[in-house]
């Protein structure tokens, strides 16, 4: 029951919180501090084909050394894309590995390492389940199969939960 405190003729009620409320408040404040610290970390962008910006014409200007003469830039480390007859860039080709029998996370990582970033995964059992923990799923089939394809090709992995049969 709340205690009553009298200060100069004014009666005020003193409210006390139970131990559970104090623990909940401490946990809430702790989570807020943790969220602020984690939120401050800078997250690295996903390096996919859509995340790569092409340099502007200003950035392609030749470098000038101290004598004022233009010097050659080193060759770009990025592979150049093929250009068709109309002058449009064609995506480069990549070697898509066969991932049947592997866990879904490893299959996705391997496809990305080969340059394929347009990925999809489906429940091969037909139940329409979502693959939340990719490491707990095993790839039954993939479209397209292993081979050489343009890296912007959509790759779909069909998987079941580990331990289930395809």
mmCIF file with all atom_site columns, C-alpha atoms in Angstrom:
data_model
loop_
_atom_site.group_PDB
_atom_site.id
_atom_site.type_symbol
_atom_site.label_atom_id
_atom_site.label_alt_id
_atom_site.label_comp_id
_atom_site.label_asym_id
_atom_site.label_entity_id
_atom_site.label_seq_id
_atom_site.pdbx_PDB_ins_code
_atom_site.Cartn_x
_atom_site.Cartn_y
_atom_site.Cartn_z
_atom_site.occupancy
_atom_site.B_iso_or_equiv
_atom_site.pdbx_formal_charge
_atom_site.auth_seq_id
_atom_site.auth_comp_id
_atom_site.auth_asym_id
_atom_site.auth_atom_id
_atom_site.pdbx_PDB_model_num
ATOM 1   C CA . UNK A 1 1   ? 0.000  0.000   0.000   1.00 0.00 ? 1   UNK A CA 1
ATOM 2   C CA . UNK A 1 2   ? 1.364  3.472   -0.879  1.00 0.00 ? 2   UNK A CA 1
ATOM 3   C CA . UNK A 1 3   ? 2.749  5.499   1.993   1.00 0.00 ? 3   UNK A CA 1
ATOM 4   C CA . UNK A 1 4   ? 1.408  8.959   2.715   1.00 0.00 ? 4   UNK A CA 1
ATOM 5   C CA . UNK A 1 5   ? 3.896  11.734  3.326   1.00 0.00 ? 5   UNK A CA 1
ATOM 6   C CA . UNK A 1 6   ? 2.841  15.058  4.843   1.00 0.00 ? 6   UNK A CA 1
ATOM 7   C CA . UNK A 1 7   ? 4.812  18.179  3.936   1.00 0.00 ? 7   UNK A CA 1
ATOM 8   C CA . UNK A 1 8   ? 3.546  21.363  5.548   1.00 0.00 ? 8   UNK A CA 1
ATOM 9   C CA . UNK A 1 9   ? -0.096 20.339  5.505   1.00 0.00 ? 9   UNK A CA 1
ATOM 10  C CA . UNK A 1 10  ? 0.038  18.927  1.949   1.00 0.00 ? 10  UNK A CA 1
ATOM 11  C CA . UNK A 1 11  ? -0.479 15.189  1.750   1.00 0.00 ? 11  UNK A CA 1
ATOM 12  C CA . UNK A 1 12  ? 1.370  13.388  -1.053  1.00 0.00 ? 12  UNK A CA 1
ATOM 13  C CA . UNK A 1 13  ? 1.263  9.716   -1.835  1.00 0.00 ? 13  UNK A CA 1
ATOM 14  C CA . UNK A 1 14  ? 4.570  7.963   -2.261  1.00 0.00 ? 14  UNK A CA 1
ATOM 15  C CA . UNK A 1 15  ? 4.368  5.388   -5.023  1.00 0.00 ? 15  UNK A CA 1
ATOM 16  C CA . UNK A 1 16  ? 6.793  2.479   -4.976  1.00 0.00 ? 16  UNK A CA 1
ATOM 17  C CA . UNK A 1 17  ? 7.427  0.077   -7.816  1.00 0.00 ? 17  UNK A CA 1
ATOM 18  C CA . UNK A 1 18  ? 7.850  -3.615  -7.304  1.00 0.00 ? 18  UNK A CA 1
ATOM 19  C CA . UNK A 1 19  ? 11.064 -5.478  -8.118  1.00 0.00 ? 19  UNK A CA 1
ATOM 20  C CA . UNK A 1 20  ? 9.636  -6.710  -11.437 1.00 0.00 ? 20  UNK A CA 1
ATOM 21  C CA . UNK A 1 21  ? 8.952  -3.176  -12.670 1.00 0.00 ? 21  UNK A CA 1
ATOM 22  C CA . UNK A 1 22  ? 12.498 -2.112  -11.752 1.00 0.00 ? 22  UNK A CA 1
ATOM 23  C CA . UNK A 1 23  ? 13.993 -5.049  -13.620 1.00 0.00 ? 23  UNK A CA 1
ATOM 24  C CA . UNK A 1 24  ? 11.810 -4.350  -16.652 1.00 0.00 ? 24  UNK A CA 1
ATOM 25  C CA . UNK A 1 25  ? 12.847 -0.687  -16.636 1.00 0.00 ? 25  UNK A CA 1
ATOM 26  C CA . UNK A 1 26  ? 16.542 -1.625  -16.386 1.00 0.00 ? 26  UNK A CA 1
ATOM 27  C CA . UNK A 1 27  ? 16.181 -4.104  -19.261 1.00 0.00 ? 27  UNK A CA 1
ATOM 28  C CA . UNK A 1 28  ? 14.380 -1.510  -21.381 1.00 0.00 ? 28  UNK A CA 1
ATOM 29  C CA . UNK A 1 29  ? 17.099 1.091   -20.788 1.00 0.00 ? 29  UNK A CA 1
ATOM 30  C CA . UNK A 1 30  ? 19.818 -1.502  -21.461 1.00 0.00 ? 30  UNK A CA 1
ATOM 31  C CA . UNK A 1 31  ? 18.241 -2.461  -24.773 1.00 0.00 ? 31  UNK A CA 1
ATOM 32  C CA . UNK A 1 32  ? 17.972 1.196   -25.722 1.00 0.00 ? 32  UNK A CA 1
ATOM 33  C CA . UNK A 1 33  ? 21.675 1.733   -25.054 1.00 0.00 ? 33  UNK A CA 1
ATOM 34  C CA . UNK A 1 34  ? 22.574 -1.443  -26.962 1.00 0.00 ? 34  UNK A CA 1
ATOM 35  C CA . UNK A 1 35  ? 20.406 -0.362  -29.911 1.00 0.00 ? 35  UNK A CA 1
ATOM 36  C CA . UNK A 1 36  ? 22.082 3.033   -29.979 1.00 0.00 ? 36  UNK A CA 1
ATOM 37  C CA . UNK A 1 37  ? 25.550 1.481   -30.004 1.00 0.00 ? 37  UNK A CA 1
ATOM 38  C CA . UNK A 1 38  ? 24.691 -1.073  -32.684 1.00 0.00 ? 38  UNK A CA 1
ATOM 39  C CA . UNK A 1 39  ? 22.853 1.553   -34.736 1.00 0.00 ? 39  UNK A CA 1
ATOM 40  C CA . UNK A 1 40  ? 25.999 3.683   -34.841 1.00 0.00 ? 40  UNK A CA 1
ATOM 41  C CA . UNK A 1 41  ? 27.960 0.997   -36.690 1.00 0.00 ? 41  UNK A CA 1
ATOM 42  C CA . UNK A 1 42  ? 28.340 1.665   -40.370 1.00 0.00 ? 42  UNK A CA 1
ATOM 43  C CA . UNK A 1 43  ? 26.929 -1.154  -42.436 1.00 0.00 ? 43  UNK A CA 1
ATOM 44  C CA . UNK A 1 44  ? 28.750 -2.201  -45.602 1.00 0.00 ? 44  UNK A CA 1
ATOM 45  C CA . UNK A 1 45  ? 26.613 -2.126  -48.760 1.00 0.00 ? 45  UNK A CA 1
ATOM 46  C CA . UNK A 1 46  ? 25.882 -5.381  -50.528 1.00 0.00 ? 46  UNK A CA 1
ATOM 47  C CA . UNK A 1 47  ? 28.192 -5.619  -53.505 1.00 0.00 ? 47  UNK A CA 1
ATOM 48  C CA . UNK A 1 48  ? 25.874 -6.586  -56.309 1.00 0.00 ? 48  UNK A CA 1
ATOM 49  C CA . UNK A 1 49  ? 25.790 -5.497  -59.933 1.00 0.00 ? 49  UNK A CA 1
ATOM 50  C CA . UNK A 1 50  ? 23.172 -2.850  -59.122 1.00 0.00 ? 50  UNK A CA 1
ATOM 51  C CA . UNK A 1 51  ? 25.365 -1.380  -56.343 1.00 0.00 ? 51  UNK A CA 1
ATOM 52  C CA . UNK A 1 52  ? 28.278 -0.566  -58.645 1.00 0.00 ? 52  UNK A CA 1
ATOM 53  C CA . UNK A 1 53  ? 28.167 2.967   -59.998 1.00 0.00 ? 53  UNK A CA 1
ATOM 54  C CA . UNK A 1 54  ? 29.847 3.802   -63.262 1.00 0.00 ? 54  UNK A CA 1
ATOM 55  C CA . UNK A 1 55  ? 32.318 6.677   -63.130 1.00 0.00 ? 55  UNK A CA 1
ATOM 56  C CA . UNK A 1 56  ? 31.327 9.970   -64.707 1.00 0.00 ? 56  UNK A CA 1
ATOM 57  C CA . UNK A 1 57  ? 33.194 11.452  -67.657 1.00 0.00 ? 57  UNK A CA 1
ATOM 58  C CA . UNK A 1 58  ? 34.870 13.911  -65.269 1.00 0.00 ? 58  UNK A CA 1
ATOM 59  C CA . UNK A 1 59  ? 36.384 11.042  -63.275 1.00 0.00 ? 59  UNK A CA 1
ATOM 60  C CA . UNK A 1 60  ? 37.900 9.569   -66.446 1.00 0.00 ? 60  UNK A CA 1
ATOM 61  C CA . UNK A 1 61  ? 40.124 12.587  -67.112 1.00 0.00 ? 61  UNK A CA 1
ATOM 62  C CA . UNK A 1 62  ? 43.811 11.662  -67.419 1.00 0.00 ? 62  UNK A CA 1
ATOM 63  C CA . UNK A 1 63  ? 45.948 12.170  -64.336 1.00 0.00 ? 63  UNK A CA 1
ATOM 64  C CA . UNK A 1 64  ? 48.661 14.814  -64.450 1.00 0.00 ? 64  UNK A CA 1
ATOM 65  C CA . UNK A 1 65  ? 52.034 14.390  -62.789 1.00 0.00 ? 65  UNK A CA 1
ATOM 66  C CA . UNK A 1 66  ? 54.094 17.172  -61.198 1.00 0.00 ? 66  UNK A CA 1
ATOM 67  C CA . UNK A 1 67  ? 55.680 18.198  -64.493 1.00 0.00 ? 67  UNK A CA 1
ATOM 68  C CA . UNK A 1 68  ? 52.231 18.993  -65.892 1.00 0.00 ? 68  UNK A CA 1
ATOM 69  C CA . UNK A 1 69  ? 52.256 16.162  -68.441 1.00 0.00 ? 69  UNK A CA 1
ATOM 70  C CA . UNK A 1 70  ? 49.449 13.642  -68.664 1.00 0.00 ? 70  UNK A CA 1
ATOM 71  C CA . UNK A 1 71  ? 50.385 10.122  -67.622 1.00 0.00 ? 71  UNK A CA 1
ATOM 72  C CA . UNK A 1 72  ? 48.731 6.799   -68.306 1.00 0.00 ? 72  UNK A CA 1
ATOM 73  C CA . UNK A 1 73  ? 46.450 5.356   -65.638 1.00 0.00 ? 73  UNK A CA 1
ATOM 74  C CA . UNK A 1 74  ? 46.876 1.760   -64.577 1.00 0.00 ? 74  UNK A CA 1
ATOM 75  C CA . UNK A 1 75  ? 44.462 -0.675  -66.187 1.00 0.00 ? 75  UNK A CA 1
ATOM 76  C CA . UNK A 1 76  ? 41.236 -1.158  -64.278 1.00 0.00 ? 76  UNK A CA 1
ATOM 77  C CA . UNK A 1 77  ? 41.074 -4.282  -62.133 1.00 0.00 ? 77  UNK A CA 1
ATOM 78  C CA . UNK A 1 78  ? 37.388 -4.749  -63.017 1.00 0.00 ? 78  UNK A CA 1
ATOM 79  C CA . UNK A 1 79  ? 36.693 -6.889  -66.082 1.00 0.00 ? 79  UNK A CA 1
ATOM 80  C CA . UNK A 1 80  ? 35.226 -4.947  -68.948 1.00 0.00 ? 80  UNK A CA 1
ATOM 81  C CA . UNK A 1 81  ? 31.815 -5.877  -70.243 1.00 0.00 ? 81  UNK A CA 1
ATOM 82  C CA . UNK A 1 82  ? 31.446 -6.915  -73.847 1.00 0.00 ? 82  UNK A CA 1
ATOM 83  C CA . UNK A 1 83  ? 29.907 -4.339  -76.186 1.00 0.00 ? 83  UNK A CA 1
ATOM 84  C CA . UNK A 1 84  ? 27.473 -5.488  -78.872 1.00 0.00 ? 84  UNK A CA 1
ATOM 85  C CA . UNK A 1 85  ? 27.100 -3.977  -82.366 1.00 0.00 ? 85  UNK A CA 1
ATOM 86  C CA . UNK A 1 86  ? 24.624 -1.358  -81.107 1.00 0.00 ? 86  UNK A CA 1
ATOM 87  C CA . UNK A 1 87  ? 27.207 -0.127  -78.584 1.00 0.00 ? 87  UNK A CA 1
ATOM 88  C CA . UNK A 1 88  ? 25.286 -1.493  -75.553 1.00 0.00 ? 88  UNK A CA 1
ATOM 89  C CA . UNK A 1 89  ? 27.193 -3.247  -72.807 1.00 0.00 ? 89  UNK A CA 1
ATOM 90  C CA . UNK A 1 90  ? 26.505 -6.951  -72.415 1.00 0.00 ? 90  UNK A CA 1
ATOM 91  C CA . UNK A 1 91  ? 26.867 -8.582  -68.998 1.00 0.00 ? 91  UNK A CA 1
ATOM 92  C CA . UNK A 1 92  ? 29.914 -10.755 -68.513 1.00 0.00 ? 92  UNK A CA 1
ATOM 93  C CA . UNK A 1 93  ? 29.579 -14.506 -68.250 1.00 0.00 ? 93  UNK A CA 1
ATOM 94  C CA . UNK A 1 94  ? 30.166 -16.490 -65.073 1.00 0.00 ? 94  UNK A CA 1
ATOM 95  C CA . UNK A 1 95  ? 30.548 -20.162 -64.276 1.00 0.00 ? 95  UNK A CA 1
ATOM 96  C CA . UNK A 1 96  ? 27.541 -21.253 -62.175 1.00 0.00 ? 96  UNK A CA 1
ATOM 97  C CA . UNK A 1 97  ? 28.480 -24.246 -59.995 1.00 0.00 ? 97  UNK A CA 1
ATOM 98  C CA . UNK A 1 98  ? 26.216 -27.238 -59.360 1.00 0.00 ? 98  UNK A CA 1
ATOM 99  C CA . UNK A 1 99  ? 24.804 -26.966 -55.831 1.00 0.00 ? 99  UNK A CA 1
ATOM 100 C CA . UNK A 1 100 ? 22.449 -29.965 -55.560 1.00 0.00 ? 100 UNK A CA 1
ATOM 101 C CA . UNK A 1 101 ? 22.958 -31.652 -52.175 1.00 0.00 ? 101 UNK A CA 1
ATOM 102 C CA . UNK A 1 102 ? 24.581 -28.596 -50.562 1.00 0.00 ? 102 UNK A CA 1
ATOM 103 C CA . UNK A 1 103 ? 23.026 -26.472 -47.823 1.00 0.00 ? 103 UNK A CA 1
ATOM 104 C CA . UNK A 1 104 ? 21.137 -23.460 -49.175 1.00 0.00 ? 104 UNK A CA 1
ATOM 105 C CA . UNK A 1 105 ? 23.359 -20.841 -47.531 1.00 0.00 ? 105 UNK A CA 1
ATOM 106 C CA . UNK A 1 106 ? 26.492 -22.370 -49.072 1.00 0.00 ? 106 UNK A CA 1
ATOM 107 C CA . UNK A 1 107 ? 24.758 -22.531 -52.472 1.00 0.00 ? 107 UNK A CA 1
ATOM 108 C CA . UNK A 1 108 ? 23.831 -18.837 -52.302 1.00 0.00 ? 108 UNK A CA 1
ATOM 109 C CA . UNK A 1 109 ? 27.334 -17.848 -51.168 1.00 0.00 ? 109 UNK A CA 1
ATOM 110 C CA . UNK A 1 110 ? 28.905 -19.882 -53.994 1.00 0.00 ? 110 UNK A CA 1
ATOM 111 C CA . UNK A 1 111 ? 26.619 -18.354 -56.628 1.00 0.00 ? 111 UNK A CA 1
ATOM 112 C CA . UNK A 1 112 ? 27.465 -14.851 -55.401 1.00 0.00 ? 112 UNK A CA 1
ATOM 113 C CA . UNK A 1 113 ? 31.181 -15.656 -55.399 1.00 0.00 ? 113 UNK A CA 1
ATOM 114 C CA . UNK A 1 114 ? 30.790 -16.663 -59.069 1.00 0.00 ? 114 UNK A CA 1
ATOM 115 C CA . UNK A 1 115 ? 29.166 -13.253 -59.793 1.00 0.00 ? 115 UNK A CA 1
ATOM 116 C CA . UNK A 1 116 ? 25.469 -14.216 -59.730 1.00 0.00 ? 116 UNK A CA 1
ATOM 117 C CA . UNK A 1 117 ? 23.441 -11.863 -57.506 1.00 0.00 ? 117 UNK A CA 1
ATOM 118 C CA . UNK A 1 118 ? 19.890 -12.352 -58.815 1.00 0.00 ? 118 UNK A CA 1
ATOM 119 C CA . UNK A 1 119 ? 18.968 -15.270 -56.547 1.00 0.00 ? 119 UNK A CA 1
ATOM 120 C CA . UNK A 1 120 ? 15.697 -16.894 -55.497 1.00 0.00 ? 120 UNK A CA 1
ATOM 121 C CA . UNK A 1 121 ? 14.892 -19.888 -53.327 1.00 0.00 ? 121 UNK A CA 1
ATOM 122 C CA . UNK A 1 122 ? 11.747 -21.995 -53.201 1.00 0.00 ? 122 UNK A CA 1
ATOM 123 C CA . UNK A 1 123 ? 10.370 -24.821 -51.047 1.00 0.00 ? 123 UNK A CA 1
ATOM 124 C CA . UNK A 1 124 ? 10.854 -27.965 -53.162 1.00 0.00 ? 124 UNK A CA 1
ATOM 125 C CA . UNK A 1 125 ? 8.281  -29.865 -51.065 1.00 0.00 ? 125 UNK A CA 1
ATOM 126 C CA . UNK A 1 126 ? 5.462  -27.784 -52.536 1.00 0.00 ? 126 UNK A CA 1
ATOM 127 C CA . UNK A 1 127 ? 4.318  -26.594 -49.096 1.00 0.00 ? 127 UNK A CA 1
ATOM 128 C CA . UNK A 1 128 ? 5.285  -22.977 -49.839 1.00 0.00 ? 128 UNK A CA 1
ATOM 129 C CA . UNK A 1 129 ? 7.422  -22.566 -46.713 1.00 0.00 ? 129 UNK A CA 1
ATOM 130 C CA . UNK A 1 130 ? 9.836  -19.663 -46.422 1.00 0.00 ? 130 UNK A CA 1
ATOM 131 C CA . UNK A 1 131 ? 13.539 -20.412 -46.060 1.00 0.00 ? 131 UNK A CA 1
ATOM 132 C CA . UNK A 1 132 ? 14.275 -18.313 -42.975 1.00 0.00 ? 132 UNK A CA 1
ATOM 133 C CA . UNK A 1 133 ? 17.393 -20.138 -41.735 1.00 0.00 ? 133 UNK A CA 1
ATOM 134 C CA . UNK A 1 134 ? 19.117 -20.984 -45.024 1.00 0.00 ? 134 UNK A CA 1
ATOM 135 C CA . UNK A 1 135 ? 21.656 -23.261 -43.333 1.00 0.00 ? 135 UNK A CA 1
ATOM 136 C CA . UNK A 1 136 ? 18.795 -25.591 -42.322 1.00 0.00 ? 136 UNK A CA 1
ATOM 137 C CA . UNK A 1 137 ? 17.771 -26.279 -45.932 1.00 0.00 ? 137 UNK A CA 1
ATOM 138 C CA . UNK A 1 138 ? 19.296 -28.624 -48.531 1.00 0.00 ? 138 UNK A CA 1
ATOM 139 C CA . UNK A 1 139 ? 19.239 -27.833 -52.268 1.00 0.00 ? 139 UNK A CA 1
ATOM 140 C CA . UNK A 1 140 ? 17.306 -30.435 -54.336 1.00 0.00 ? 140 UNK A CA 1
ATOM 141 C CA . UNK A 1 141 ? 17.598 -28.710 -57.723 1.00 0.00 ? 141 UNK A CA 1
ATOM 142 C CA . UNK A 1 142 ? 18.573 -25.440 -59.321 1.00 0.00 ? 142 UNK A CA 1
ATOM 143 C CA . UNK A 1 143 ? 17.554 -23.459 -62.388 1.00 0.00 ? 143 UNK A CA 1
ATOM 144 C CA . UNK A 1 144 ? 19.556 -23.027 -64.515 1.00 0.00 ? 144 UNK A CA 1
ATOM 145 C CA . UNK A 1 145 ? 21.810 -26.037 -64.023 1.00 0.00 ? 145 UNK A CA 1
ATOM 146 C CA . UNK A 1 146 ? 25.586 -25.776 -63.703 1.00 0.00 ? 146 UNK A CA 1
ATOM 147 C CA . UNK A 1 147 ? 27.284 -24.056 -66.621 1.00 0.00 ? 147 UNK A CA 1
ATOM 148 C CA . UNK A 1 148 ? 28.318 -20.718 -68.107 1.00 0.00 ? 148 UNK A CA 1
ATOM 149 C CA . UNK A 1 149 ? 25.689 -17.954 -68.120 1.00 0.00 ? 149 UNK A CA 1
ATOM 150 C CA . UNK A 1 150 ? 25.518 -14.141 -68.109 1.00 0.00 ? 150 UNK A CA 1
ATOM 151 C CA . UNK A 1 151 ? 25.934 -13.034 -64.477 1.00 0.00 ? 151 UNK A CA 1
ATOM 152 C CA . UNK A 1 152 ? 22.579 -11.219 -64.531 1.00 0.00 ? 152 UNK A CA 1
ATOM 153 C CA . UNK A 1 153 ? 20.775 -14.572 -65.011 1.00 0.00 ? 153 UNK A CA 1
ATOM 154 C CA . UNK A 1 154 ? 18.210 -15.334 -62.277 1.00 0.00 ? 154 UNK A CA 1
ATOM 155 C CA . UNK A 1 155 ? 19.281 -18.418 -60.302 1.00 0.00 ? 155 UNK A CA 1
ATOM 156 C CA . UNK A 1 156 ? 16.585 -20.311 -58.380 1.00 0.00 ? 156 UNK A CA 1
ATOM 157 C CA . UNK A 1 157 ? 17.408 -22.942 -55.772 1.00 0.00 ? 157 UNK A CA 1
ATOM 158 C CA . UNK A 1 158 ? 14.684 -25.449 -54.829 1.00 0.00 ? 158 UNK A CA 1
ATOM 159 C CA . UNK A 1 159 ? 15.310 -26.812 -51.318 1.00 0.00 ? 159 UNK A CA 1
ATOM 160 C CA . UNK A 1 160 ? 13.782 -28.872 -48.507 1.00 0.00 ? 160 UNK A CA 1
ATOM 161 C CA . UNK A 1 161 ? 14.524 -28.735 -44.797 1.00 0.00 ? 161 UNK A CA 1
ATOM 162 C CA . UNK A 1 162 ? 17.640 -30.700 -43.900 1.00 0.00 ? 162 UNK A CA 1
ATOM 163 C CA . UNK A 1 163 ? 16.681 -34.312 -43.219 1.00 0.00 ? 163 UNK A CA 1
ATOM 164 C CA . UNK A 1 164 ? 13.674 -34.290 -45.578 1.00 0.00 ? 164 UNK A CA 1
ATOM 165 C CA . UNK A 1 165 ? 13.813 -36.097 -48.889 1.00 0.00 ? 165 UNK A CA 1
ATOM 166 C CA . UNK A 1 166 ? 13.678 -34.285 -52.182 1.00 0.00 ? 166 UNK A CA 1
#
